[in-house]
mmCIF file of C-alpha atoms and ligand atoms in Angstrom:
data_model
loop_
_atom_site.group_PDB
_atom_site.id
_atom_site.type_symbol
_atom_site.label_atom_id
_atom_site.label_comp_id
_atom_site.label_asym_id
_atom_site.label_seq_id
_atom_site.Cartn_x
_atom_site.Cartn_y
_atom_site.Cartn_z
ATOM 1 C CA MET A 294 -20.742 154.502 -35.058
ATOM 2 C CA PRO A 295 -24.527 153.990 -34.993
ATOM 3 C CA LYS A 296 -26.470 156.748 -33.288
ATOM 4 C CA ARG A 297 -27.146 156.156 -29.645
ATOM 5 C CA THR A 298 -29.959 157.229 -27.642
ATOM 6 C CA ILE A 299 -29.408 159.367 -24.269
ATOM 7 C CA LEU A 300 -31.030 160.198 -21.458
ATOM 8 C CA LEU A 301 -30.501 162.410 -18.842
ATOM 9 C CA VAL A 302 -32.472 162.526 -15.516
ATOM 10 C CA ASP A 303 -32.256 165.293 -13.573
ATOM 11 C CA MET A 304 -34.440 164.975 -10.273
ATOM 12 C CA ASN A 305 -36.701 167.952 -9.413
ATOM 13 C CA SER A 306 -35.308 170.169 -6.194
ATOM 14 C CA PHE A 307 -33.650 167.101 -5.258
ATOM 15 C CA PHE A 308 -32.625 167.716 -1.651
ATOM 16 C CA ALA A 309 -36.141 169.428 -0.809
ATOM 17 C CA SER A 310 -37.937 166.780 -2.278
ATOM 18 C CA VAL A 311 -36.554 164.400 -0.536
ATOM 19 C CA HIS A 312 -37.153 165.995 2.983
ATOM 20 C CA GLN A 313 -41.049 165.857 1.256
ATOM 21 C CA ALA A 314 -40.747 162.754 0.600
ATOM 22 C CA GLU A 315 -39.744 161.439 4.274
ATOM 23 C CA ASP A 316 -42.360 162.987 5.609
ATOM 24 C CA PRO A 317 -45.398 163.876 3.736
ATOM 25 C CA SER A 318 -47.022 166.426 5.651
ATOM 26 C CA LEU A 319 -44.562 168.487 3.993
ATOM 27 C CA LEU A 320 -45.491 167.635 0.143
ATOM 28 C CA ASN A 321 -47.276 170.751 -1.625
ATOM 29 C CA LYS A 322 -45.281 173.363 0.742
ATOM 30 C CA PRO A 323 -43.071 175.601 0.726
ATOM 31 C CA ILE A 324 -39.804 173.486 1.790
ATOM 32 C CA ILE A 325 -36.121 175.791 2.542
ATOM 33 C CA VAL A 326 -33.283 173.996 3.011
ATOM 34 C CA GLY A 327 -30.566 175.850 5.148
ATOM 35 C CA GLY A 328 -29.620 177.648 8.169
ATOM 36 C CA THR A 329 -27.407 176.719 10.826
ATOM 37 C CA PRO A 330 -28.053 174.319 13.493
ATOM 38 C CA ASN A 331 -27.754 177.355 15.789
ATOM 39 C CA ASN A 332 -29.963 179.627 13.904
ATOM 40 C CA LYS A 333 -32.056 178.842 11.151
ATOM 41 C CA TYR A 334 -32.699 182.117 10.262
ATOM 42 C CA LYS A 335 -28.819 182.445 9.632
ATOM 43 C CA GLY A 336 -26.606 181.190 6.684
ATOM 44 C CA LYS A 337 -27.588 180.607 2.847
ATOM 45 C CA VAL A 338 -30.605 178.597 1.234
ATOM 46 C CA ILE A 339 -28.945 175.113 0.058
ATOM 47 C CA ALA A 340 -32.381 174.588 -1.319
ATOM 48 C CA ALA A 341 -36.031 175.054 -1.909
ATOM 49 C CA SER A 342 -39.207 173.047 -3.408
ATOM 50 C CA TYR A 343 -41.390 174.411 -6.449
ATOM 51 C CA GLU A 344 -43.618 175.862 -3.862
ATOM 52 C CA ALA A 345 -40.607 178.213 -2.188
ATOM 53 C CA LYS A 346 -39.521 178.707 -5.722
ATOM 54 C CA ASP A 347 -42.766 180.506 -7.084
ATOM 55 C CA LYS A 348 -42.462 183.060 -4.467
ATOM 56 C CA GLY A 349 -38.906 183.891 -5.604
ATOM 57 C CA VAL A 350 -36.895 182.098 -3.532
ATOM 58 C CA TYR A 351 -33.580 180.383 -4.744
ATOM 59 C CA THR A 352 -30.480 178.544 -3.984
ATOM 60 C CA THR A 353 -27.745 180.934 -2.684
ATOM 61 C CA MET A 354 -29.698 183.595 -1.728
ATOM 62 C CA SER A 355 -29.568 184.399 2.236
ATOM 63 C CA MET A 356 -32.102 182.860 4.628
ATOM 64 C CA TYR A 357 -32.946 186.345 5.394
ATOM 65 C CA GLU A 358 -33.856 187.537 1.860
ATOM 66 C CA ALA A 359 -35.686 184.391 1.510
ATOM 67 C CA LEU A 360 -37.569 184.480 4.416
ATOM 68 C CA LYS A 361 -38.589 187.838 3.244
ATOM 69 C CA LYS A 362 -40.048 186.454 0.453
ATOM 70 C CA CYS A 363 -41.484 183.809 1.815
ATOM 71 C CA PRO A 364 -42.591 183.746 5.894
ATOM 72 C CA ASN A 365 -44.430 181.070 5.845
ATOM 73 C CA ALA A 366 -41.667 178.480 4.631
ATOM 74 C CA ILE A 367 -41.215 175.525 6.550
ATOM 75 C CA ILE A 368 -37.092 175.264 7.416
ATOM 76 C CA VAL A 369 -35.202 171.995 7.160
ATOM 77 C CA GLU A 370 -31.833 171.151 8.390
ATOM 78 C CA ARG A 371 -29.756 169.599 5.504
ATOM 79 C CA ASP A 372 -28.959 165.721 5.506
ATOM 80 C CA HIS A 373 -26.301 164.807 3.436
ATOM 81 C CA THR A 374 -26.523 161.082 4.669
ATOM 82 C CA LEU A 375 -30.266 161.258 3.711
ATOM 83 C CA TYR A 376 -29.670 162.818 0.200
ATOM 84 C CA SER A 377 -27.163 160.215 -0.589
ATOM 85 C CA ARG A 378 -29.081 157.251 0.637
ATOM 86 C CA TYR A 379 -32.018 158.338 -1.881
ATOM 87 C CA SER A 380 -29.417 158.959 -4.723
ATOM 88 C CA LYS A 381 -28.424 155.722 -4.547
ATOM 89 C CA ILE A 382 -31.784 153.880 -4.999
ATOM 90 C CA ILE A 383 -32.179 156.055 -7.354
ATOM 91 C CA MET A 384 -29.152 155.207 -9.182
ATOM 92 C CA ASP A 385 -29.530 151.407 -8.928
ATOM 93 C CA PHE A 386 -33.070 151.654 -10.398
ATOM 94 C CA LEU A 387 -31.404 153.448 -13.293
ATOM 95 C CA ARG A 388 -28.847 151.121 -13.738
ATOM 96 C CA VAL A 389 -31.827 148.566 -14.497
ATOM 97 C CA ILE A 390 -32.833 150.880 -17.284
ATOM 98 C CA GLY A 391 -29.479 150.726 -18.965
ATOM 99 C CA PRO A 392 -25.421 151.621 -18.683
ATOM 100 C CA ILE A 393 -25.343 154.784 -16.671
ATOM 101 C CA GLU A 394 -23.097 157.574 -15.641
ATOM 102 C CA ILE A 395 -23.304 159.708 -12.628
ATOM 103 C CA ALA A 396 -23.220 162.843 -13.391
ATOM 104 C CA SER A 397 -24.149 164.184 -9.784
ATOM 105 C CA ILE A 398 -26.011 163.590 -6.804
ATOM 106 C CA ASP A 399 -29.471 163.808 -8.241
ATOM 107 C CA GLU A 400 -28.618 163.198 -12.074
ATOM 108 C CA ALA A 401 -27.415 160.661 -14.527
ATOM 109 C CA TYR A 402 -26.930 159.787 -17.829
ATOM 110 C CA VAL A 403 -28.825 156.683 -19.428
ATOM 111 C CA ASP A 404 -27.887 154.686 -22.471
ATOM 112 C CA ILE A 405 -31.039 153.564 -23.880
ATOM 113 C CA THR A 406 -29.448 152.574 -27.273
ATOM 114 C CA GLU A 407 -30.423 148.927 -26.748
ATOM 115 C CA ARG A 408 -34.059 149.334 -25.235
ATOM 116 C CA VAL A 409 -34.500 151.492 -28.574
ATOM 117 C CA ALA A 410 -33.383 149.442 -30.884
ATOM 118 C CA ASN A 411 -35.542 146.463 -29.562
ATOM 119 C CA GLY A 412 -38.590 148.446 -30.299
ATOM 120 C CA THR A 413 -39.460 150.748 -26.983
ATOM 121 C CA ALA A 414 -39.871 154.108 -27.866
ATOM 122 C CA PRO A 415 -37.790 156.870 -25.829
ATOM 123 C CA ILE A 416 -40.709 158.549 -24.517
ATOM 124 C CA LYS A 417 -41.997 155.314 -23.191
ATOM 125 C CA ILE A 418 -38.826 154.491 -21.191
ATOM 126 C CA ALA A 419 -38.772 157.911 -19.712
ATOM 127 C CA LYS A 420 -42.564 158.115 -18.735
ATOM 128 C CA TYR A 421 -41.734 154.926 -17.304
ATOM 129 C CA ILE A 422 -38.926 156.312 -15.159
ATOM 130 C CA GLN A 423 -40.849 159.203 -13.759
ATOM 131 C CA GLU A 424 -43.592 156.875 -13.164
ATOM 132 C CA ILE A 425 -41.722 154.673 -11.023
ATOM 133 C CA LEU A 426 -39.915 157.534 -9.225
ATOM 134 C CA TRP A 427 -42.677 159.158 -8.394
ATOM 135 C CA ALA A 428 -44.708 155.742 -7.189
ATOM 136 C CA LYS A 429 -42.149 154.778 -5.310
ATOM 137 C CA LEU A 430 -40.010 157.371 -3.959
ATOM 138 C CA THR A 431 -42.437 160.231 -4.281
ATOM 139 C CA LEU A 432 -39.581 162.180 -6.363
ATOM 140 C CA GLY A 433 -40.203 163.973 -9.508
ATOM 141 C CA CYS A 434 -37.642 164.050 -12.782
ATOM 142 C CA SER A 435 -37.397 165.896 -15.953
ATOM 143 C CA ILE A 436 -35.796 163.718 -18.516
ATOM 144 C CA GLY A 437 -34.037 165.115 -21.865
ATOM 145 C CA CYS A 438 -33.490 162.870 -24.548
ATOM 146 C CA SER A 439 -30.871 163.063 -27.686
ATOM 147 C CA SER A 440 -28.030 161.419 -29.188
ATOM 148 C CA THR A 441 -25.066 163.058 -27.196
ATOM 149 C CA LYS A 442 -25.123 163.721 -23.578
ATOM 150 C CA THR A 443 -24.687 167.768 -23.652
ATOM 151 C CA SER A 444 -27.675 167.798 -26.367
ATOM 152 C CA ALA A 445 -29.561 165.452 -23.550
ATOM 153 C CA LYS A 446 -28.777 167.784 -20.702
ATOM 154 C CA MET A 447 -29.723 170.461 -22.571
ATOM 155 C CA ALA A 448 -32.953 169.104 -23.508
ATOM 156 C CA ALA A 449 -33.846 168.242 -19.638
ATOM 157 C CA ASP A 450 -33.226 171.566 -18.643
ATOM 158 C CA ILE A 451 -36.209 173.398 -20.774
ATOM 159 C CA LYS A 452 -39.076 171.805 -19.165
ATOM 160 C CA LYS A 453 -39.425 171.706 -15.327
ATOM 161 C CA PRO A 454 -40.543 170.219 -13.304
ATOM 162 C CA PHE A 455 -41.969 166.319 -14.468
ATOM 163 C CA GLY A 456 -40.752 167.348 -18.279
ATOM 164 C CA TYR A 457 -39.763 165.680 -20.969
ATOM 165 C CA VAL A 458 -38.035 166.840 -24.143
ATOM 166 C CA HIS A 459 -36.617 164.751 -26.959
ATOM 167 C CA LEU A 460 -34.298 166.955 -29.145
ATOM 168 C CA GLU A 461 -32.683 165.039 -32.782
ATOM 169 C CA GLN A 462 -29.698 166.854 -33.945
ATOM 170 C CA LEU A 463 -31.975 169.304 -36.658
ATOM 171 C CA GLN A 464 -34.544 170.428 -33.692
ATOM 172 C CA PHE A 465 -31.324 171.234 -31.403
ATOM 173 C CA CYS A 466 -29.978 173.240 -33.829
ATOM 174 C CA SER A 467 -33.481 175.464 -34.336
ATOM 175 C CA PHE A 468 -34.333 174.851 -30.607
ATOM 176 C CA PHE A 469 -30.830 176.679 -29.227
ATOM 177 C CA HIS A 470 -29.137 178.393 -32.220
ATOM 178 C CA PRO A 471 -31.030 181.594 -31.596
ATOM 179 C CA GLN A 472 -30.212 181.519 -27.780
ATOM 180 C CA LYS A 473 -27.727 183.444 -25.768
ATOM 181 C CA LEU A 474 -23.996 181.031 -25.310
ATOM 182 C CA SER A 475 -25.278 180.977 -21.590
ATOM 183 C CA LYS A 476 -27.404 178.668 -22.243
ATOM 184 C CA LEU A 477 -25.284 176.241 -23.544
ATOM 185 C CA HIS A 478 -23.917 173.340 -21.729
ATOM 186 C CA GLY A 479 -20.122 173.510 -20.882
ATOM 187 C CA CYS A 480 -19.592 177.806 -21.441
ATOM 188 C CA GLY A 481 -19.137 179.568 -18.436
ATOM 189 C CA LYS A 482 -19.086 183.179 -18.249
ATOM 190 C CA LYS A 483 -15.743 184.050 -18.940
ATOM 191 C CA THR A 484 -15.831 181.915 -22.421
ATOM 192 C CA GLU A 485 -19.018 183.722 -23.086
ATOM 193 C CA GLU A 486 -17.469 187.059 -22.572
ATOM 194 C CA LYS A 487 -14.329 185.919 -24.755
ATOM 195 C CA LEU A 488 -16.658 184.729 -27.386
ATOM 196 C CA ASN A 489 -18.488 187.989 -27.167
ATOM 197 C CA LYS A 490 -15.500 190.254 -28.010
ATOM 198 C CA HIS A 491 -15.286 188.470 -31.580
ATOM 199 C CA ASN A 492 -19.062 189.130 -31.890
ATOM 200 C CA ILE A 493 -20.231 185.694 -31.420
ATOM 201 C CA TYR A 494 -23.259 186.449 -29.078
ATOM 202 C CA THR A 495 -25.508 183.300 -29.537
ATOM 203 C CA ILE A 496 -25.150 179.635 -30.335
ATOM 204 C CA GLY A 497 -25.644 179.547 -33.775
ATOM 205 C CA ASP A 498 -22.882 182.028 -34.578
ATOM 206 C CA LEU A 499 -20.747 179.658 -32.497
ATOM 207 C CA ALA A 500 -21.498 176.695 -34.537
ATOM 208 C CA LYS A 501 -21.172 178.786 -37.789
ATOM 209 C CA ALA A 502 -17.407 180.514 -36.725
ATOM 210 C CA ASP A 503 -14.368 179.444 -38.369
ATOM 211 C CA PRO A 504 -12.481 176.736 -36.516
ATOM 212 C CA LEU A 505 -9.446 178.431 -36.919
ATOM 213 C CA HIS A 506 -10.747 181.791 -35.465
ATOM 214 C CA LEU A 507 -12.315 179.555 -32.776
ATOM 215 C CA LYS A 508 -8.719 178.032 -32.005
ATOM 216 C CA LEU A 509 -6.875 181.440 -31.209
ATOM 217 C CA ILE A 510 -9.846 182.285 -29.327
ATOM 218 C CA LEU A 511 -10.438 179.728 -27.223
ATOM 219 C CA GLY A 512 -7.256 176.753 -27.859
ATOM 220 C CA VAL A 513 -7.996 173.382 -28.487
ATOM 221 C CA ARG A 514 -11.360 174.205 -25.948
ATOM 222 C CA GLY A 515 -12.759 175.752 -28.696
ATOM 223 C CA GLU A 516 -13.473 173.097 -31.141
ATOM 224 C CA TRP A 517 -15.212 170.772 -28.610
ATOM 225 C CA LEU A 518 -17.685 173.603 -28.037
ATOM 226 C CA GLN A 519 -18.519 174.176 -31.379
ATOM 227 C CA LYS A 520 -19.398 170.427 -31.493
ATOM 228 C CA VAL A 521 -21.457 170.803 -28.574
ATOM 229 C CA ALA A 522 -23.015 173.940 -29.890
ATOM 230 C CA LEU A 523 -23.971 171.649 -33.499
ATOM 231 C CA GLY A 524 -25.598 168.919 -31.573
ATOM 232 C CA LYS A 525 -22.636 166.773 -31.730
ATOM 233 C CA GLY A 526 -20.643 166.046 -28.240
ATOM 234 C CA SER A 527 -19.820 163.074 -27.254
ATOM 235 C CA ASP A 528 -22.077 160.189 -26.851
ATOM 236 C CA ASN A 529 -19.973 157.782 -24.671
ATOM 237 C CA LEU A 530 -20.594 157.148 -21.192
ATOM 238 C CA ASN A 531 -18.250 156.536 -18.760
ATOM 239 C CA THR A 532 -20.044 153.733 -16.753
ATOM 240 C CA ILE A 533 -17.112 153.207 -14.155
ATOM 241 C CA ARG A 534 -19.067 154.035 -10.623
ATOM 242 C CA GLU A 535 -17.006 156.639 -9.029
ATOM 243 C CA LYS A 536 -18.942 156.548 -5.465
ATOM 244 C CA GLY A 537 -19.521 153.727 -3.649
ATOM 245 C CA ASP A 538 -17.638 150.899 -5.752
ATOM 246 C CA LYS A 539 -14.306 150.308 -4.546
ATOM 247 C CA THR A 540 -11.811 150.793 -7.188
ATOM 248 C CA ILE A 541 -8.122 151.468 -7.234
ATOM 249 C CA GLY A 542 -6.175 152.778 -10.299
ATOM 250 C CA LYS A 543 -3.720 154.815 -11.894
ATOM 251 C CA GLU A 544 -3.409 157.585 -14.847
ATOM 252 C CA LYS A 545 -1.607 159.673 -16.623
ATOM 253 C CA THR A 546 -2.128 162.913 -18.741
ATOM 254 C CA PHE A 547 0.389 163.766 -21.406
ATOM 255 C CA SER A 548 0.725 167.457 -22.579
ATOM 256 C CA GLN A 549 0.598 166.479 -25.750
ATOM 257 C CA PRO A 550 -2.003 164.318 -27.987
ATOM 258 C CA THR A 551 -0.288 160.666 -28.295
ATOM 259 C CA SER A 552 -0.757 157.563 -30.015
ATOM 260 C CA ASP A 553 2.730 155.662 -29.754
ATOM 261 C CA SER A 554 1.138 152.618 -28.805
ATOM 262 C CA GLU A 555 4.763 151.466 -27.372
ATOM 263 C CA GLU A 556 4.939 154.465 -25.085
ATOM 264 C CA ILE A 557 1.416 153.685 -24.055
ATOM 265 C CA LEU A 558 2.074 150.045 -23.615
ATOM 266 C CA ASP A 559 4.791 150.420 -21.786
ATOM 267 C CA LEU A 560 2.978 152.751 -18.933
ATOM 268 C CA ALA A 561 0.558 150.220 -18.533
ATOM 269 C CA LYS A 562 2.871 147.707 -17.998
ATOM 270 C CA LYS A 563 4.494 149.850 -15.124
ATOM 271 C CA MET A 564 0.767 150.743 -13.548
ATOM 272 C CA ILE A 565 0.025 146.964 -13.667
ATOM 273 C CA GLU A 566 3.096 146.487 -11.267
ATOM 274 C CA LEU A 567 2.042 149.184 -8.849
ATOM 275 C CA LEU A 568 -1.847 147.833 -9.298
ATOM 276 C CA CYS A 569 -1.074 144.356 -8.741
ATOM 277 C CA SER A 570 1.436 144.657 -5.676
ATOM 278 C CA ARG A 571 -1.711 146.424 -3.892
ATOM 279 C CA LEU A 572 -4.023 143.469 -4.661
ATOM 280 C CA THR A 573 -1.517 141.188 -3.426
ATOM 281 C CA ASN A 574 -1.216 143.214 0.124
ATOM 282 C CA LYS A 575 -5.004 143.304 0.196
ATOM 283 C CA ASN A 576 -5.283 139.464 -1.037
ATOM 284 C CA LEU A 577 -7.921 140.403 -3.137
ATOM 285 C CA ARG A 578 -8.160 139.507 -7.479
ATOM 286 C CA ALA A 579 -10.096 141.964 -9.784
ATOM 287 C CA GLY A 580 -13.022 140.783 -11.399
ATOM 288 C CA THR A 581 -13.323 143.693 -13.921
ATOM 289 C CA ILE A 582 -10.205 145.754 -15.867
ATOM 290 C CA ALA A 583 -11.022 148.888 -17.424
ATOM 291 C CA ILE A 584 -8.738 150.920 -19.326
ATOM 292 C CA VAL A 585 -9.672 154.925 -18.870
ATOM 293 C CA TYR A 586 -8.552 157.637 -21.748
ATOM 294 C CA LYS A 587 -9.499 160.786 -22.878
ATOM 295 C CA LYS A 588 -8.963 162.132 -26.745
ATOM 296 C CA HIS A 589 -9.604 165.727 -25.460
ATOM 297 C CA TRP A 590 -8.096 167.198 -22.527
ATOM 298 C CA GLU A 591 -11.845 168.753 -22.008
ATOM 299 C CA GLU A 592 -14.065 165.886 -22.301
ATOM 300 C CA GLY A 593 -14.989 163.127 -19.676
ATOM 301 C CA ARG A 594 -13.151 160.415 -19.233
ATOM 302 C CA HIS A 595 -14.258 157.038 -21.313
ATOM 303 C CA SER A 596 -13.486 153.969 -20.777
ATOM 304 C CA LYS A 597 -13.457 150.038 -21.887
ATOM 305 C CA SER A 598 -13.375 147.386 -19.775
ATOM 306 C CA ILE A 599 -13.683 143.467 -19.350
ATOM 307 C CA THR A 600 -15.164 141.097 -16.466
ATOM 308 C CA LEU A 601 -13.974 137.854 -15.764
ATOM 309 C CA LYS A 602 -15.646 135.390 -13.534
ATOM 310 C CA HIS A 603 -12.835 134.616 -11.091
ATOM 311 C CA GLY A 604 -10.829 137.488 -11.312
ATOM 312 C CA THR A 605 -6.725 137.601 -11.243
ATOM 313 C CA SER A 606 -4.073 139.761 -9.779
ATOM 314 C CA ASN A 607 -1.453 137.886 -12.004
ATOM 315 C CA PRO A 608 0.216 140.959 -13.877
ATOM 316 C CA GLU A 609 0.380 139.138 -17.402
ATOM 317 C CA ASP A 610 -3.144 138.345 -17.126
ATOM 318 C CA LEU A 611 -4.052 141.623 -16.454
ATOM 319 C CA TYR A 612 -1.266 143.077 -19.013
ATOM 320 C CA SER A 613 -2.965 141.120 -22.111
ATOM 321 C CA MET A 614 -6.705 142.268 -21.102
ATOM 322 C CA VAL A 615 -5.122 145.857 -21.070
ATOM 323 C CA GLU A 616 -3.484 145.423 -24.157
ATOM 324 C CA LYS A 617 -6.543 143.643 -26.274
ATOM 325 C CA LEU A 618 -8.452 146.758 -24.553
ATOM 326 C CA TYR A 619 -6.192 149.260 -26.063
ATOM 327 C CA GLU A 620 -5.470 147.325 -29.499
ATOM 328 C CA GLU A 621 -9.179 146.928 -30.082
ATOM 329 C CA ASN A 622 -10.326 150.895 -29.225
ATOM 330 C CA LEU A 623 -7.467 153.057 -29.077
ATOM 331 C CA SER A 624 -4.943 151.886 -32.063
ATOM 332 C CA GLU A 625 -3.851 155.007 -33.521
ATOM 333 C CA ILE A 626 -5.881 157.114 -32.214
ATOM 334 C CA PRO A 627 -4.417 159.842 -30.210
ATOM 335 C CA ILE A 628 -5.071 160.236 -26.361
ATOM 336 C CA VAL A 629 -4.411 163.035 -23.679
ATOM 337 C CA LEU A 630 -5.009 160.942 -21.073
ATOM 338 C CA PHE A 631 -4.597 156.769 -20.319
ATOM 339 C CA GLY A 632 -5.479 154.627 -17.410
ATOM 340 C CA ILE A 633 -6.212 151.884 -15.668
ATOM 341 C CA ARG A 634 -8.558 150.621 -13.313
ATOM 342 C CA LEU A 635 -9.370 148.119 -11.310
ATOM 343 C CA SER A 636 -12.740 147.011 -9.772
ATOM 344 C CA ASN A 637 -15.411 144.399 -8.377
ATOM 345 C CA PHE A 638 -12.785 142.725 -6.269
ATOM 346 C CA ARG A 639 -13.299 139.270 -4.667
ATOM 347 C CA GLU A 640 -11.091 137.573 -1.853
ATOM 348 C CA ASN A 641 -8.508 135.439 -2.603
ATOM 349 C CA SER A 642 -9.483 133.031 0.161
ATOM 350 C CA PHE A 643 -13.121 132.847 -0.942
ATOM 351 C CA ILE A 644 -12.423 131.559 -4.475
ATOM 352 C CA GLN A 645 -10.368 129.161 -3.151
ATOM 353 C CA LEU A 646 -12.970 128.105 -0.853
ATOM 354 C CA THR A 647 -15.534 128.190 -4.007
ATOM 355 C CA LEU A 648 -13.210 125.575 -5.627
ATOM 356 C CA PHE A 649 -14.258 122.938 -3.156
HETATM 357 MG MG1 MG B 957 -31.297 168.741 -10.409
#
């Protein structure tokens, strides 16, 4: 597989910044999002602008503590509808740059491999994203660039706000290997404690640990975490839109990895039957058919899809496409989860009308 180039775009102090973008009189002022509708001095800090963070305010701190640290802070009530609206605008913009995977309301991976292959430097693309988001929305973001998702994510965390850090695998290793395990994305406190007991303290210790020993400590997860420590995590973006886009699907997790194509395609057939009856009930055709899968339990879902011009609700058509996707991408490969997703729906009546 050729090396991919992936950006992680992380919005800076997203909730607080959105309030500043909506009301420019709040720009460059200490903003705290939090409080309760009855009492703004109660509850916990949900978000804070950099001006408030500079005074020592952080998320999850009590409002009482926060206001002691930053008495002149402006308190704003949270507004999730507003954040979702901004998030959608940002994601729609990023989708123009390349295929994206939405990681959270204010974070997305963007695959820029194709643009880089056509001669545009990653830094140029990153700076363009930062400039446009600032010019159009008055929102800042930090961007990390690397050949895997986790490395890009960790690179983005190095410099905030408005940072851009590009780390190739070797640079990733020399930067992160001396650092503590808590800096490793995906390594929680419990895992860190477990590894510490076996004299694994730094990301570098984990990278050079005996794989079998790791497997004993962490199970199959050990293998995955060691890959991440080596800057070799997944570079496969789950580009299916989870939110806002209507999707119907079915999936199954296996208790053992399987590459038994007969078993999997049999399962696919049953899933398609169920999904097709739901399509027919709603008088819909699916324009996009995707298979989703995981090769390891800990990783995110991968997907491969086919998009049809007119869509279909015919089980046999759908099955032959699923079979094609499976044969092309997963034949002989052990997987631990398999599923089918349909999206991009059109109404049957609309299709009939366009035929005239
Ligand atoms: Mg963020």
